[in-house]
Amino acid sequence: MQMDDGLEGVVAARTVLSEVDGAAGRLVLRGHSLDAVAGRWRYEQVLALLWRGFFEDAPDGDALAGALGRARVEAASLLRADDREALSALPPVEAMRALLARVPDGDDLPTALRLVAATAVFTAAVLRWRAGLPALAPQADAPHAADLLRLAHGAPASAAQAAGLDAYLVTVADHGLNASTFAARVVASTGAGLASAVLAGLSALKGPLHGGAPGPVLDMLDAIGSAGAAARWLDAALDRGERLMGFGHRIYRVRDPRADALKGALHRLAEAGGMQPERVALAEAVERAALASLQARKPGRVLETNVEFYTALLLEALGLPREAFTAIFAAGRVGGWIAHAREQVRGGRLIRPQSVYVGPAPDARQECAEPLPA
Ligand code: ACO
């Protein structure tokens, strides 16, 4: 038997959902390249694409949008009067973990819709509570991204803002067998149900090596402050042995295509007056300096910009606070977790790898001398 720390060279699933081509820097979502859908499709349409064939009565994008709107209203009824006091002090992703645990398990389309709806509604509610405000009621007939922004901000989103969030949710909807999707598939493979699989995905997403990086990207930009200070600040961080958030990837050996999709969305938002051009310019200067420093220090390892760098800028421009970025990421990736969980249940076996025991061998004499536990 071979052991592969981090399972880097292990193929653990067959999937029709997405292909991550790390050498070419290409992401395919069920037959569509990311470039063809990001910024063009609504999140509901990508959900319909990913879920096609995995539920008995999977609707098309428009029907799914209506059902998802009704599911948002239903999800809001899972919130309780004392949640605000009990949960607003927690980091948003932890509050969301507690709230999502209320969604009953199931394997059908209503459960799937409820989970996508709940992820968005709960994220917005947590943000409102943290601002000392009450949660708002969802609008069943609104597009999902626009309603999420309205629920978070308490005011309707502009068309450019809604399009920006749609581009984000679509871009992160699925991405091969990343850590959180693998966690979701492991749980689904036991037959535990969709809500359990989604909770596993969320828990894996929380870590800074996966979905927890974009908040720290903004911390880094704030600490750098100006384009001229970038190289010195970044070199000092690397000298301290720190990793630069928003750079490097386990699979991509070229630029993460999602970084460009989000950079495009950011520029469209800036052109519509939705963010300050100086912030974009600072980010691009920091990106150039970071890539140069990483290249100089690790000439044998391609460390490129990943999805989290422009995620941070885009979500900031949409007025979402950095501590909520991982929860918003989950609001997009939840669609992929669900599709993978269904695919695993349909065709897969129980996922159960083996471990190599490297502890001490039992000492026969000592074992004989030890009394049996009571
Ligand atoms: N900054 C500085 N050095 C880095 C970075 C980075 N961002 N990424 C990798 N390296 C270095 C490592 O220290 C390592 O150096 P060493 O060989 O001297 O120990 C070398 O490059 C190879 O790194 P690995 O650990 O093999 O890379 P791995 O594939 O395990 O990690 C990861 C990928 C976790 C994304 C890593 O690049 C990282 O920590 N990046 C910063 C956090 C981040 O942006 N996370 C979001 C990822 S995207 C997502 O999950 C949605």
Short mmCIF file of C-alpha atoms and ligand atoms in Angstrom, two decimals:
data_model
loop_
_atom_site.label_atom_id
_atom_site.label_comp_id
_atom_site.label_asym_id
_atom_site.label_seq_id
_atom_site.Cartn_x
_atom_site.Cartn_y
_atom_site.Cartn_z
CA MET A 1 0.00 0.00 0.00
CA GLN A 2 1.16 3.52 -0.76
CA MET A 3 0.74 6.50 1.51
CA ASP A 4 0.20 10.02 0.17
CA ASP A 5 0.17 12.75 2.80
CA GLY A 6 -2.46 15.28 1.81
CA LEU A 7 -3.81 12.75 -0.77
CA GLU A 8 -2.15 14.89 -3.44
CA GLY A 9 -1.77 12.11 -6.00
CA VAL A 10 -4.95 10.23 -5.15
CA VAL A 11 -8.05 10.17 -7.33
CA ALA A 12 -11.01 9.52 -5.02
CA ALA A 13 -14.09 10.26 -7.14
CA ARG A 14 -15.48 10.20 -10.66
CA THR A 15 -17.48 13.34 -11.27
CA VAL A 16 -19.49 14.95 -14.06
CA LEU A 17 -19.61 18.22 -12.10
CA SER A 18 -16.36 20.11 -12.59
CA GLU A 19 -12.89 19.72 -13.96
CA VAL A 20 -9.97 21.61 -12.49
CA ASP A 21 -7.13 21.58 -15.02
CA GLY A 22 -4.20 22.78 -12.94
CA ALA A 23 -1.73 22.81 -15.82
CA ALA A 24 -3.87 24.77 -18.26
CA GLY A 25 -5.49 26.98 -15.60
CA ARG A 26 -8.97 25.96 -16.72
CA LEU A 27 -12.16 25.28 -14.78
CA VAL A 28 -15.04 23.47 -16.49
CA LEU A 29 -18.46 23.39 -14.86
CA ARG A 30 -20.41 20.49 -16.34
CA GLY A 31 -19.35 21.12 -19.92
CA HIS A 32 -19.14 24.93 -19.66
CA SER A 33 -15.88 26.80 -19.15
CA LEU A 34 -15.92 29.23 -16.24
CA ASP A 35 -15.36 32.14 -18.67
CA ALA A 36 -18.64 31.25 -20.42
CA VAL A 37 -20.75 31.37 -17.26
CA ALA A 38 -19.13 33.78 -14.76
CA GLY A 39 -20.61 37.23 -15.20
CA ARG A 40 -23.23 35.85 -17.63
CA TRP A 41 -25.30 33.30 -15.73
CA ARG A 42 -27.26 33.77 -12.54
CA TYR A 43 -26.43 31.53 -9.59
CA GLU A 44 -29.83 29.79 -9.92
CA GLN A 45 -28.93 28.72 -13.48
CA VAL A 46 -25.66 27.20 -12.30
CA LEU A 47 -27.51 25.35 -9.54
CA ALA A 48 -29.88 23.92 -12.17
CA LEU A 49 -26.86 22.88 -14.23
CA LEU A 50 -25.04 21.21 -11.34
CA TRP A 51 -28.12 19.48 -9.92
CA ARG A 52 -29.47 18.16 -13.26
CA GLY A 53 -30.12 14.43 -12.97
CA PHE A 54 -29.39 14.26 -9.25
CA PHE A 55 -32.97 14.84 -8.11
CA GLU A 56 -36.12 13.24 -9.44
CA ASP A 57 -37.77 16.55 -10.26
CA ALA A 58 -34.83 18.91 -10.87
CA PRO A 59 -36.30 22.15 -12.32
CA ASP A 60 -34.73 24.50 -14.87
CA GLY A 61 -33.16 27.81 -13.84
CA ASP A 62 -36.37 29.88 -13.77
CA ALA A 63 -38.43 27.31 -11.88
CA LEU A 64 -35.53 26.75 -9.52
CA ALA A 65 -35.28 30.50 -8.86
CA GLY A 66 -38.94 30.56 -7.77
CA ALA A 67 -38.55 27.49 -5.54
CA LEU A 68 -35.36 28.92 -4.05
CA GLY A 69 -37.13 32.18 -3.23
CA ARG A 70 -39.87 30.30 -1.39
CA ALA A 71 -37.18 28.25 0.39
CA ARG A 72 -35.54 31.50 1.60
CA VAL A 73 -38.82 32.55 3.23
CA GLU A 74 -39.09 29.11 4.81
CA ALA A 75 -35.46 29.18 6.00
CA ALA A 76 -36.07 32.48 7.79
CA SER A 77 -38.68 30.72 9.92
CA LEU A 78 -35.88 28.60 11.42
CA LEU A 79 -34.46 31.73 13.11
CA ARG A 80 -35.48 32.23 16.74
CA ALA A 81 -36.06 35.37 18.76
CA ASP A 82 -33.08 34.79 21.06
CA ASP A 83 -30.59 33.98 18.25
CA ARG A 84 -29.44 37.56 17.99
CA GLU A 85 -28.21 37.65 21.56
CA ALA A 86 -26.83 34.12 21.54
CA LEU A 87 -25.04 34.13 18.18
CA SER A 88 -24.03 37.66 17.22
CA ALA A 89 -20.80 37.52 19.22
CA LEU A 90 -19.57 34.45 17.32
CA PRO A 91 -17.54 34.73 14.12
CA PRO A 92 -20.18 34.64 11.33
CA VAL A 93 -19.04 31.28 10.00
CA GLU A 94 -19.43 29.75 13.48
CA ALA A 95 -22.86 31.29 13.94
CA MET A 96 -23.78 29.89 10.55
CA ARG A 97 -22.55 26.43 11.56
CA ALA A 98 -24.84 26.54 14.60
CA LEU A 99 -27.81 27.75 12.53
CA LEU A 100 -27.37 25.34 9.62
CA ALA A 101 -27.46 22.43 12.08
CA ARG A 102 -31.20 23.21 12.43
CA VAL A 103 -31.97 22.16 8.87
CA PRO A 104 -33.37 18.62 9.02
CA ASP A 105 -31.49 15.98 7.06
CA GLY A 106 -32.92 14.62 3.83
CA ASP A 107 -31.82 13.73 0.31
CA ASP A 108 -34.52 15.38 -1.76
CA LEU A 109 -34.77 18.62 -3.73
CA PRO A 110 -36.67 20.54 -0.98
CA THR A 111 -33.82 19.78 1.44
CA ALA A 112 -31.26 20.93 -1.13
CA LEU A 113 -33.13 24.19 -1.77
CA ARG A 114 -33.59 24.75 1.95
CA LEU A 115 -29.83 24.42 2.50
CA VAL A 116 -28.90 26.88 -0.26
CA ALA A 117 -31.57 29.28 0.95
CA ALA A 118 -30.58 28.92 4.61
CA THR A 119 -26.91 29.58 3.89
CA ALA A 120 -27.77 32.93 2.32
CA VAL A 121 -30.53 33.96 4.75
CA PHE A 122 -28.52 33.02 7.84
CA THR A 123 -25.40 34.82 6.63
CA ALA A 124 -27.37 38.01 6.11
CA ALA A 125 -29.13 37.62 9.47
CA VAL A 126 -25.83 37.19 11.31
CA LEU A 127 -24.45 40.33 9.65
CA ARG A 128 -27.52 42.33 10.69
CA TRP A 129 -27.29 41.09 14.28
CA ARG A 130 -23.63 41.98 14.46
CA ALA A 131 -24.56 45.51 13.39
CA GLY A 132 -27.16 45.62 16.20
CA LEU A 133 -30.06 45.32 13.75
CA PRO A 134 -32.88 42.79 13.39
CA ALA A 135 -32.89 40.22 10.59
CA LEU A 136 -35.08 41.07 7.58
CA ALA A 137 -37.68 38.92 5.82
CA PRO A 138 -36.62 37.40 2.47
CA GLN A 139 -38.50 38.30 -0.74
CA ALA A 140 -39.58 35.12 -2.49
CA ASP A 141 -39.75 36.67 -5.97
CA ALA A 142 -36.34 38.38 -5.88
CA PRO A 143 -33.24 36.91 -7.57
CA HIS A 144 -31.11 35.06 -5.03
CA ALA A 145 -27.99 37.28 -5.16
CA ALA A 146 -30.00 40.51 -5.06
CA ASP A 147 -32.04 39.26 -2.12
CA LEU A 148 -28.94 38.22 -0.21
CA LEU A 149 -27.50 41.73 -0.58
CA ARG A 150 -30.81 43.37 0.38
CA LEU A 151 -31.12 41.11 3.44
CA ALA A 152 -27.57 42.02 4.50
CA HIS A 153 -27.73 45.77 3.82
CA GLY A 154 -31.37 46.58 4.46
CA ALA A 155 -31.63 48.36 1.09
CA PRO A 156 -32.06 47.10 -2.46
CA ALA A 157 -28.84 46.29 -4.30
CA SER A 158 -28.04 48.07 -7.58
CA ALA A 159 -28.05 45.95 -10.73
CA ALA A 160 -24.25 46.17 -10.85
CA GLN A 161 -23.93 44.97 -7.25
CA ALA A 162 -26.32 42.06 -7.77
CA ALA A 163 -24.41 41.12 -10.93
CA GLY A 164 -21.15 41.29 -8.97
CA LEU A 165 -22.42 38.90 -6.29
CA ASP A 166 -23.90 36.59 -8.92
CA ALA A 167 -20.51 36.46 -10.66
CA TYR A 168 -18.91 35.56 -7.33
CA LEU A 169 -21.44 32.84 -6.37
CA VAL A 170 -21.17 31.30 -9.84
CA THR A 171 -17.36 31.42 -9.79
CA VAL A 172 -17.09 29.54 -6.49
CA ALA A 173 -20.06 27.17 -6.98
CA ASP A 174 -17.93 24.11 -7.62
CA HIS A 175 -14.27 23.24 -7.88
CA GLY A 176 -13.44 19.55 -8.13
CA LEU A 177 -12.50 17.60 -5.05
CA ASN A 178 -11.34 20.47 -2.85
CA ALA A 179 -11.13 19.87 0.92
CA SER A 180 -14.68 20.96 1.75
CA THR A 181 -16.24 19.05 -1.17
CA PHE A 182 -14.28 15.95 -0.21
CA ALA A 183 -15.50 16.33 3.39
CA ALA A 184 -19.08 16.63 2.10
CA ARG A 185 -18.67 13.52 -0.07
CA VAL A 186 -17.18 11.50 2.81
CA VAL A 187 -20.18 12.32 4.99
CA ALA A 188 -22.64 11.73 2.14
CA SER A 189 -21.03 8.35 1.45
CA THR A 190 -22.20 7.14 4.87
CA GLY A 191 -25.82 7.92 3.94
CA ALA A 192 -26.02 10.68 6.56
CA GLY A 193 -28.03 13.13 4.40
CA LEU A 194 -27.53 16.49 2.69
CA ALA A 195 -27.65 18.74 5.76
CA SER A 196 -24.90 16.70 7.43
CA ALA A 197 -22.80 16.75 4.25
CA VAL A 198 -23.20 20.55 3.96
CA LEU A 199 -22.22 21.05 7.60
CA ALA A 200 -19.08 18.97 7.01
CA GLY A 201 -18.29 21.10 3.96
CA LEU A 202 -18.75 24.31 5.90
CA SER A 203 -16.50 23.11 8.72
CA ALA A 204 -13.73 22.25 6.26
CA LEU A 205 -14.15 25.56 4.42
CA LYS A 206 -13.61 27.54 7.62
CA GLY A 207 -9.84 27.03 7.78
CA PRO A 208 -7.44 29.71 6.47
CA LEU A 209 -5.80 27.26 4.07
CA HIS A 210 -9.12 26.83 2.26
CA GLY A 211 -11.97 29.35 2.52
CA GLY A 212 -10.72 31.49 5.38
CA ALA A 213 -8.11 33.41 3.39
CA PRO A 214 -9.93 36.44 1.90
CA GLY A 215 -10.44 38.30 5.19
CA PRO A 216 -6.68 38.18 5.86
CA VAL A 217 -6.07 39.39 2.26
CA LEU A 218 -7.75 42.68 3.19
CA ASP A 219 -5.83 42.82 6.48
CA MET A 220 -2.68 42.52 4.38
CA LEU A 221 -3.75 45.30 1.98
CA ASP A 222 -4.58 47.57 4.92
CA ALA A 223 -1.24 46.87 6.58
CA ILE A 224 0.63 47.59 3.32
CA GLY A 225 -1.32 50.80 2.77
CA SER A 226 0.33 52.04 -0.44
CA ALA A 227 1.77 50.54 -3.60
CA GLY A 228 5.25 51.82 -2.74
CA ALA A 229 5.32 49.93 0.56
CA ALA A 230 4.25 46.59 -0.92
CA ALA A 231 7.57 44.91 -1.74
CA ARG A 232 9.17 45.72 1.64
CA TRP A 233 6.11 44.61 3.62
CA LEU A 234 5.72 41.37 1.67
CA ASP A 235 9.41 40.48 1.95
CA ALA A 236 9.32 41.04 5.71
CA ALA A 237 6.29 38.74 6.01
CA LEU A 238 8.01 36.05 3.96
CA ASP A 239 11.18 36.47 6.08
CA ARG A 240 9.06 35.71 9.14
CA GLY A 241 7.99 32.48 7.41
CA GLU A 242 4.42 33.65 6.83
CA ARG A 243 2.33 32.65 3.83
CA LEU A 244 0.87 35.36 1.66
CA MET A 245 -2.88 34.95 1.69
CA GLY A 246 -4.47 34.75 -1.74
CA PHE A 247 -1.46 33.10 -3.39
CA GLY A 248 -0.57 29.49 -4.14
CA HIS A 249 -2.82 26.54 -4.83
CA ARG A 250 -2.62 22.78 -4.47
CA ILE A 251 -3.75 22.09 -8.03
CA TYR A 252 -3.11 25.16 -10.19
CA ARG A 253 0.41 25.49 -11.52
CA VAL A 254 -0.61 28.59 -13.44
CA ARG A 255 -2.94 31.40 -12.54
CA ASP A 256 -6.24 30.33 -10.94
CA PRO A 257 -8.88 31.09 -13.64
CA ARG A 258 -11.29 32.16 -10.91
CA ALA A 259 -8.95 35.04 -10.01
CA ASP A 260 -9.45 36.47 -13.50
CA ALA A 261 -13.22 35.88 -13.45
CA LEU A 262 -13.46 37.83 -10.20
CA LYS A 263 -11.03 40.51 -11.34
CA GLY A 264 -13.33 41.03 -14.36
CA ALA A 265 -16.36 41.32 -12.07
CA LEU A 266 -14.46 43.81 -9.91
CA HIS A 267 -13.58 45.98 -12.90
CA ARG A 268 -17.22 45.94 -14.09
CA LEU A 269 -18.31 47.04 -10.63
CA ALA A 270 -15.68 49.81 -10.57
CA GLU A 271 -16.82 51.02 -14.02
CA ALA A 272 -20.39 51.23 -12.67
CA GLY A 273 -19.07 53.41 -9.85
CA GLY A 274 -19.40 50.60 -7.30
CA MET A 275 -15.89 50.92 -5.88
CA GLN A 276 -12.91 53.20 -5.69
CA PRO A 277 -10.41 52.76 -8.55
CA GLU A 278 -7.56 53.51 -6.07
CA ARG A 279 -8.39 50.34 -4.13
CA VAL A 280 -8.20 48.27 -7.33
CA ALA A 281 -4.89 49.93 -8.21
CA LEU A 282 -3.44 49.15 -4.75
CA ALA A 283 -4.55 45.51 -5.02
CA GLU A 284 -2.98 45.14 -8.45
CA ALA A 285 0.29 46.66 -7.22
CA VAL A 286 0.35 44.31 -4.22
CA GLU A 287 -0.42 41.36 -6.49
CA ARG A 288 2.50 42.24 -8.80
CA ALA A 289 4.89 42.65 -5.86
CA ALA A 290 3.74 39.42 -4.20
CA LEU A 291 4.16 37.40 -7.39
CA ALA A 292 7.66 38.83 -7.86
CA SER A 293 8.68 38.02 -4.25
CA LEU A 294 7.26 34.51 -4.39
CA GLN A 295 8.94 33.86 -7.74
CA ALA A 296 12.29 35.05 -6.35
CA ARG A 297 12.03 32.85 -3.25
CA LYS A 298 10.51 29.72 -4.76
CA PRO A 299 11.84 29.65 -8.33
CA GLY A 300 11.01 25.95 -8.64
CA ARG A 301 7.38 26.27 -7.49
CA VAL A 302 4.78 28.30 -9.37
CA LEU A 303 2.91 30.33 -6.74
CA GLU A 304 0.24 32.36 -8.51
CA THR A 305 -2.77 34.42 -7.48
CA ASN A 306 -5.65 32.26 -6.28
CA VAL A 307 -9.40 32.85 -6.08
CA GLU A 308 -9.24 34.39 -2.61
CA PHE A 309 -7.30 37.51 -3.59
CA TYR A 310 -9.96 39.06 -5.82
CA THR A 311 -12.74 37.53 -3.74
CA ALA A 312 -11.60 39.82 -0.95
CA LEU A 313 -11.71 42.92 -3.14
CA LEU A 314 -15.04 42.08 -4.74
CA LEU A 315 -16.86 41.24 -1.51
CA GLU A 316 -15.42 44.36 0.12
CA ALA A 317 -16.72 46.44 -2.80
CA LEU A 318 -20.15 44.87 -2.27
CA GLY A 319 -20.11 46.27 1.27
CA LEU A 320 -19.75 42.89 2.95
CA PRO A 321 -17.55 42.81 6.05
CA ARG A 322 -14.39 40.72 5.91
CA GLU A 323 -15.33 38.54 8.86
CA ALA A 324 -18.28 37.28 6.81
CA PHE A 325 -16.33 36.30 3.69
CA THR A 326 -16.11 32.59 4.52
CA ALA A 327 -19.85 32.43 5.16
CA ILE A 328 -20.50 34.11 1.78
CA PHE A 329 -18.14 31.64 0.14
CA ALA A 330 -20.28 28.87 1.65
CA ALA A 331 -23.39 30.53 0.18
CA GLY A 332 -21.89 29.83 -3.26
CA ARG A 333 -20.11 26.52 -2.68
CA VAL A 334 -23.15 24.96 -1.00
CA GLY A 335 -24.59 24.24 -4.47
CA GLY A 336 -21.49 22.23 -5.37
CA TRP A 337 -21.42 20.37 -2.03
CA ILE A 338 -25.01 19.26 -2.60
CA ALA A 339 -24.38 18.11 -6.17
CA HIS A 340 -21.30 16.16 -5.07
CA ALA A 341 -23.14 14.63 -2.13
CA ARG A 342 -25.91 13.42 -4.47
CA GLU A 343 -23.38 12.12 -6.98
CA GLN A 344 -21.54 10.24 -4.22
CA VAL A 345 -24.73 8.63 -2.94
CA ARG A 346 -25.86 7.70 -6.46
CA GLY A 347 -22.73 6.04 -7.69
CA GLY A 348 -20.14 5.91 -4.98
CA ARG A 349 -19.19 3.57 -2.19
CA LEU A 350 -18.53 4.32 1.45
CA ILE A 351 -15.29 6.34 1.52
CA ARG A 352 -13.00 4.57 3.93
CA PRO A 353 -9.23 4.84 3.34
CA GLN A 354 -6.67 3.14 5.53
CA SER A 355 -3.99 4.43 7.87
CA VAL A 356 -0.51 3.16 8.62
CA TYR A 357 0.06 2.53 12.31
CA VAL A 358 3.36 4.07 13.43
CA GLY A 359 2.80 3.85 17.21
CA PRO A 360 4.52 1.44 19.57
CA ALA A 361 3.94 -2.30 19.31
CA PRO A 362 2.10 -3.75 22.29
CA ASP A 363 4.43 -5.04 24.99
CA ALA A 364 3.17 -8.56 25.78
CA ARG A 365 4.71 -8.74 29.28
CA GLN A 366 3.37 -5.35 30.34
CA GLU A 367 -0.11 -6.17 29.02
CA CYS A 368 -0.21 -9.37 31.13
CA ALA A 369 0.84 -7.43 34.26
CA GLU A 370 -1.74 -4.65 33.83
CA PRO A 371 -5.07 -5.16 35.61
CA LEU A 372 -8.13 -5.22 33.37
CA PRO A 373 -10.04 -1.94 33.28
CA ALA A 374 -13.04 -1.96 35.60
N1 ACO B 1 2.96 32.28 0.59
C1 ACO B 1 4.25 31.92 0.81
N2 ACO B 1 4.73 30.68 0.57
C2 ACO B 1 3.87 29.79 0.07
C3 ACO B 1 2.53 30.09 -0.20
C4 ACO B 1 2.10 31.40 0.07
N3 ACO B 1 0.84 31.78 -0.16
N4 ACO B 1 1.93 29.01 -0.70
C5 ACO B 1 2.84 28.03 -0.72
N5 ACO B 1 4.03 28.51 -0.27
C6 ACO B 1 5.27 27.77 -0.13
C7 ACO B 1 5.19 26.78 1.03
O1 ACO B 1 5.63 27.38 2.24
C8 ACO B 1 6.09 25.68 0.57
O2 ACO B 1 7.40 26.05 0.84
P1 ACO B 1 8.46 24.95 1.39
O3 ACO B 1 8.50 23.91 0.32
O4 ACO B 1 9.72 25.73 1.56
O5 ACO B 1 7.86 24.43 2.65
C9 ACO B 1 5.91 25.68 -0.95
O6 ACO B 1 5.44 26.98 -1.30
C10 ACO B 1 4.90 24.66 -1.40
O7 ACO B 1 3.73 24.84 -0.68
P2 ACO B 1 2.76 23.67 -0.29
O8 ACO B 1 2.56 23.70 1.18
O9 ACO B 1 3.20 22.38 -0.90
O10 ACO B 1 1.47 24.09 -1.00
P3 ACO B 1 0.10 23.36 -0.80
O11 ACO B 1 -0.28 22.85 -2.12
O12 ACO B 1 0.09 22.38 0.30
O13 ACO B 1 -0.76 24.56 -0.29
C11 ACO B 1 -2.12 26.40 -0.14
C12 ACO B 1 -1.65 25.25 -1.04
C13 ACO B 1 -2.59 25.85 1.20
C14 ACO B 1 -3.28 27.11 -0.84
C15 ACO B 1 -0.94 27.38 0.07
O14 ACO B 1 -0.50 27.88 -1.17
C16 ACO B 1 -1.29 28.52 1.02
O15 ACO B 1 -1.15 28.35 2.23
N6 ACO B 1 -1.73 29.71 0.48
C17 ACO B 1 -2.12 30.81 1.32
C18 ACO B 1 -3.55 30.59 1.85
C19 ACO B 1 -4.60 30.77 0.77
O16 ACO B 1 -4.53 31.65 -0.08
N7 ACO B 1 -5.62 29.89 0.82
C20 ACO B 1 -6.72 29.86 -0.14
C21 ACO B 1 -6.51 28.76 -1.14
S1 ACO B 1 -7.73 28.79 -2.41
C22 ACO B 1 -9.02 27.93 -1.77
O17 ACO B 1 -8.85 26.95 -1.04
C23 ACO B 1 -10.41 28.34 -2.08
#
